[in-house]
């Protein structure tokens, strides 16, 4: 399910109609009666709009105006399945856009997409981020940017994958300054957990990133 212009969401006593779905913002109309189409226009960021839709119900044309939003308070604290799916699709699209734009040298567009993803992702999106980070479509820059998101969301639980991304960047001739900085911060923040994971990796006979392990061990107090 994708968020699109013209959709109407029912939240409590209000109806929210998407008027314009832009790359960085959403313009919507808040109405009391969707049949009259009278209401107030509002413009917010995508992140703000997604938060606004917690507990809302997407209405089909045949549902108007009798559909009701859930009244259970616990349900209102969660995203609806439609919205969860739409957010995931939007994140996946931006990750693909980052790879494409990075390969085409569109620096500003890459950074805009990165900021959109950073504002939207949560721990539930970690598998999506890991898959994107490992994609062969990456160049050194898009891989590192996605790795920064993985480090922020997954932390040391993704250490092996992050070291693999680091090695791939070095192989491409990239210095990985941002990723190196994030890895050292993780090591200093949770030194015992990091040491334990690094030693486990080091003990593997076929683990190929031994140099990265030795390097990161030097930052553990």
Coordinates of C-alpha atoms in Angstrom, one line a residue:
X1 CA 0.0 0.0 0.0
X2 CA 1.5 3.4 -1.1
X3 CA 0.6 6.8 0.2
X4 CA -0.8 8.7 -2.7
X5 CA -2.5 12.0 -3.5
X6 CA -6.3 11.9 -3.0
X7 CA -6.2 9.3 -0.2
X8 CA -8.5 10.0 2.7
X9 CA -7.6 8.8 6.2
X10 CA -10.1 8.7 9.1
X11 CA -8.6 9.6 12.5
X12 CA -11.0 10.2 15.4
X13 CA -13.6 12.7 14.2
X14 CA -11.4 14.1 11.5
X15 CA -10.7 13.1 7.9
X16 CA -7.3 13.8 6.4
X17 CA -7.1 14.0 2.6
X18 CA -3.6 14.0 1.0
X19 CA -3.6 17.0 -1.4
X20 CA 0.0 16.9 -2.5
X21 CA 2.6 14.2 -2.0
X22 CA 6.0 15.8 -2.7
X23 CA 9.5 14.5 -2.2
X24 CA 10.2 16.3 1.1
X25 CA 6.7 17.3 2.4
X26 CA 3.0 16.4 2.5
X27 CA 0.1 18.9 2.1
X28 CA -3.1 17.6 3.5
X29 CA -6.6 18.9 4.2
X30 CA -8.2 18.3 7.6
X31 CA -12.0 18.0 7.3
X32 CA -15.0 17.2 9.5
X33 CA -17.1 16.0 6.5
X34 CA -15.3 14.4 3.5
X35 CA -18.4 14.9 1.4
X36 CA -18.3 18.7 1.6
X37 CA -14.5 18.8 1.1
X38 CA -14.4 21.9 3.4
X39 CA -11.5 22.0 5.7
X40 CA -8.1 23.5 6.5
X41 CA -4.9 23.0 4.6
X42 CA -1.7 22.0 6.4
X43 CA 1.9 21.3 5.1
X44 CA 4.2 19.1 7.1
X45 CA 7.3 16.9 6.6
X46 CA 6.8 13.3 5.7
X47 CA 7.9 12.2 9.1
X48 CA 5.4 14.5 10.8
X49 CA 2.6 13.2 8.6
X50 CA 3.5 9.6 9.3
X51 CA 3.3 10.3 13.0
X52 CA 0.0 12.1 12.5
X53 CA -1.5 8.9 10.9
X54 CA -1.0 6.8 14.0
X55 CA -4.4 5.1 14.7
X56 CA -5.8 6.3 11.4
X57 CA -7.8 4.2 8.9
X58 CA -7.4 4.4 5.2
X59 CA -10.9 4.8 3.6
X60 CA -11.9 3.2 0.3
X61 CA -14.4 5.2 -1.8
X62 CA -17.2 2.9 -0.9
X63 CA -16.5 3.4 2.8
X64 CA -17.2 7.1 2.8
X65 CA -18.4 8.5 5.1
X66 CA -19.4 5.7 7.5
X67 CA -16.0 4.1 8.2
X68 CA -14.8 4.6 11.7
X69 CA -11.3 4.6 13.2
X70 CA -10.3 2.1 15.9
X71 CA -11.3 3.3 19.4
X72 CA -8.9 1.0 21.3
X73 CA -6.3 3.2 22.8
X74 CA -3.5 0.6 22.5
X75 CA -4.3 0.3 18.7
X76 CA -4.1 4.0 18.3
X77 CA -0.5 4.0 19.6
X78 CA 0.6 1.8 16.6
X79 CA 0.9 2.4 12.9
X80 CA -1.8 0.8 10.8
X81 CA -0.7 -2.1 8.6
X82 CA -1.3 0.1 5.5
X83 CA 0.9 2.9 6.8
X84 CA 3.7 0.5 8.0
X85 CA 3.8 -1.0 4.5
X86 CA 3.7 2.4 2.8
X87 CA 6.6 3.7 5.0
X88 CA 8.7 0.5 4.2
X89 CA 8.0 1.0 0.5
X90 CA 9.1 4.7 0.7
X91 CA 12.3 3.7 2.6
X92 CA 13.1 1.0 0.0
X93 CA 12.5 3.4 -2.8
X94 CA 14.8 6.0 -1.3
X95 CA 17.6 3.4 -0.7
X96 CA 17.4 2.4 -4.3
X97 CA 17.4 6.1 -5.3
X98 CA 20.5 6.6 -3.2
X99 CA 22.4 3.9 -5.1
X100 CA 21.3 5.1 -8.5
X101 CA 22.0 8.8 -7.8
X102 CA 25.4 8.0 -6.2
X103 CA 26.5 6.1 -9.2
X104 CA 25.4 9.0 -11.4
X105 CA 27.2 11.5 -9.2
X106 CA 24.1 13.4 -8.0
X107 CA 25.5 14.4 -4.6
X108 CA 22.7 16.7 -3.5
X109 CA 20.0 14.2 -4.4
X110 CA 21.8 11.4 -2.5
X111 CA 22.1 13.4 0.6
X112 CA 18.4 14.4 0.5
X113 CA 17.4 10.8 0.1
X114 CA 19.7 9.8 3.0
X115 CA 18.1 12.4 5.3
X116 CA 14.6 11.1 4.4
X117 CA 15.6 7.6 5.2
X118 CA 17.4 8.6 8.4
X119 CA 14.3 10.4 9.6
X120 CA 12.0 7.4 8.9
X121 CA 13.8 4.2 9.8
X122 CA 13.4 2.3 13.0
X123 CA 14.7 -1.1 14.3
X124 CA 12.0 -2.9 12.3
X125 CA 13.6 -1.6 9.1
X126 CA 17.0 -3.1 10.0
X127 CA 16.7 -6.1 7.6
X128 CA 15.9 -3.7 4.8
X129 CA 18.9 -1.6 5.6
X130 CA 21.2 -4.6 5.7
X131 CA 20.0 -5.9 2.4
X132 CA 20.6 -2.5 0.9
X133 CA 24.0 -2.2 2.3
X134 CA 25.1 -5.5 0.8
X135 CA 23.7 -4.7 -2.6
X136 CA 26.2 -5.0 -5.5
X137 CA 24.6 -1.9 -7.0
X138 CA 26.3 0.3 -4.3
X139 CA 29.4 2.3 -5.0
X140 CA 31.6 3.3 -2.1
X141 CA 29.6 6.3 -1.1
X142 CA 26.1 4.8 -1.0
X143 CA 27.4 1.7 0.8
X144 CA 29.0 3.9 3.5
X145 CA 25.9 6.1 4.0
X146 CA 23.7 3.0 4.4
X147 CA 26.2 1.5 6.7
X148 CA 26.0 4.6 8.9
X149 CA 22.3 4.0 9.2
X150 CA 22.9 0.3 10.1
X151 CA 25.4 1.3 12.7
X152 CA 22.9 3.8 14.3
X153 CA 20.0 1.4 14.2
X154 CA 21.6 -2.0 14.7
X155 CA 24.8 -1.1 16.6
X156 CA 27.1 -3.9 17.6
X157 CA 24.6 -6.6 16.7
X158 CA 25.5 -5.8 13.1
X159 CA 29.3 -5.6 13.7
X160 CA 30.2 -8.4 11.3
X161 CA 28.2 -6.8 8.5
X162 CA 29.6 -3.4 9.2
X163 CA 33.2 -4.7 9.1
X164 CA 32.4 -6.3 5.7
X165 CA 31.1 -2.9 4.5
X166 CA 34.3 -1.3 5.8
X167 CA 36.4 -3.8 3.9
X168 CA 34.4 -3.3 0.7
X169 CA 34.9 0.4 0.9
X170 CA 38.7 0.0 1.4
X171 CA 38.7 -2.3 -1.6
X172 CA 37.1 0.5 -3.6
X173 CA 39.8 2.9 -2.6
X174 CA 37.6 4.8 -0.1
X175 CA 38.8 5.9 3.3
X176 CA 35.5 5.2 5.1
X177 CA 36.0 8.1 7.5
X178 CA 32.4 8.3 8.6
X179 CA 32.0 4.5 9.1
X180 CA 35.3 4.3 10.9
X181 CA 34.2 7.0 13.3
X182 CA 30.9 5.3 14.0
X183 CA 32.6 2.0 14.6
X184 CA 35.0 3.5 17.1
X185 CA 32.2 5.2 18.9
X186 CA 30.3 1.9 19.2
X187 CA 33.5 0.3 20.6
X188 CA 34.0 3.1 23.2
X189 CA 30.3 3.1 24.1
X190 CA 30.0 -0.6 24.8
X191 CA 33.6 -1.9 25.2
X192 CA 32.9 -5.3 26.7
X193 CA 30.3 -6.2 24.2
X194 CA 32.4 -5.0 21.4
X195 CA 35.5 -6.9 22.6
X196 CA 33.6 -10.1 23.0
X197 CA 32.2 -9.9 19.5
X198 CA 35.5 -9.0 18.0
X199 CA 37.2 -11.9 19.7
X200 CA 34.5 -14.3 18.5
X201 CA 35.1 -13.1 14.9
X202 CA 38.9 -13.2 15.3
X203 CA 38.6 -16.9 16.4
X204 CA 36.9 -17.9 13.2
X205 CA 39.4 -19.7 11.0
X206 CA 37.9 -18.4 7.8
X207 CA 37.0 -14.8 8.9
X208 CA 38.6 -12.6 6.2
X209 CA 38.5 -9.2 7.9
X210 CA 41.1 -9.9 10.6
X211 CA 42.8 -6.6 10.1
X212 CA 39.6 -4.7 10.7
X213 CA 39.2 -6.7 14.0
X214 CA 42.7 -5.8 15.1
X215 CA 42.2 -2.2 14.2
X216 CA 38.9 -1.8 16.2
X217 CA 40.3 -3.6 19.2
X218 CA 42.8 -0.8 19.7
X219 CA 39.9 1.6 20.4
X220 CA 38.5 -0.4 23.3
X221 CA 39.6 1.0 26.7

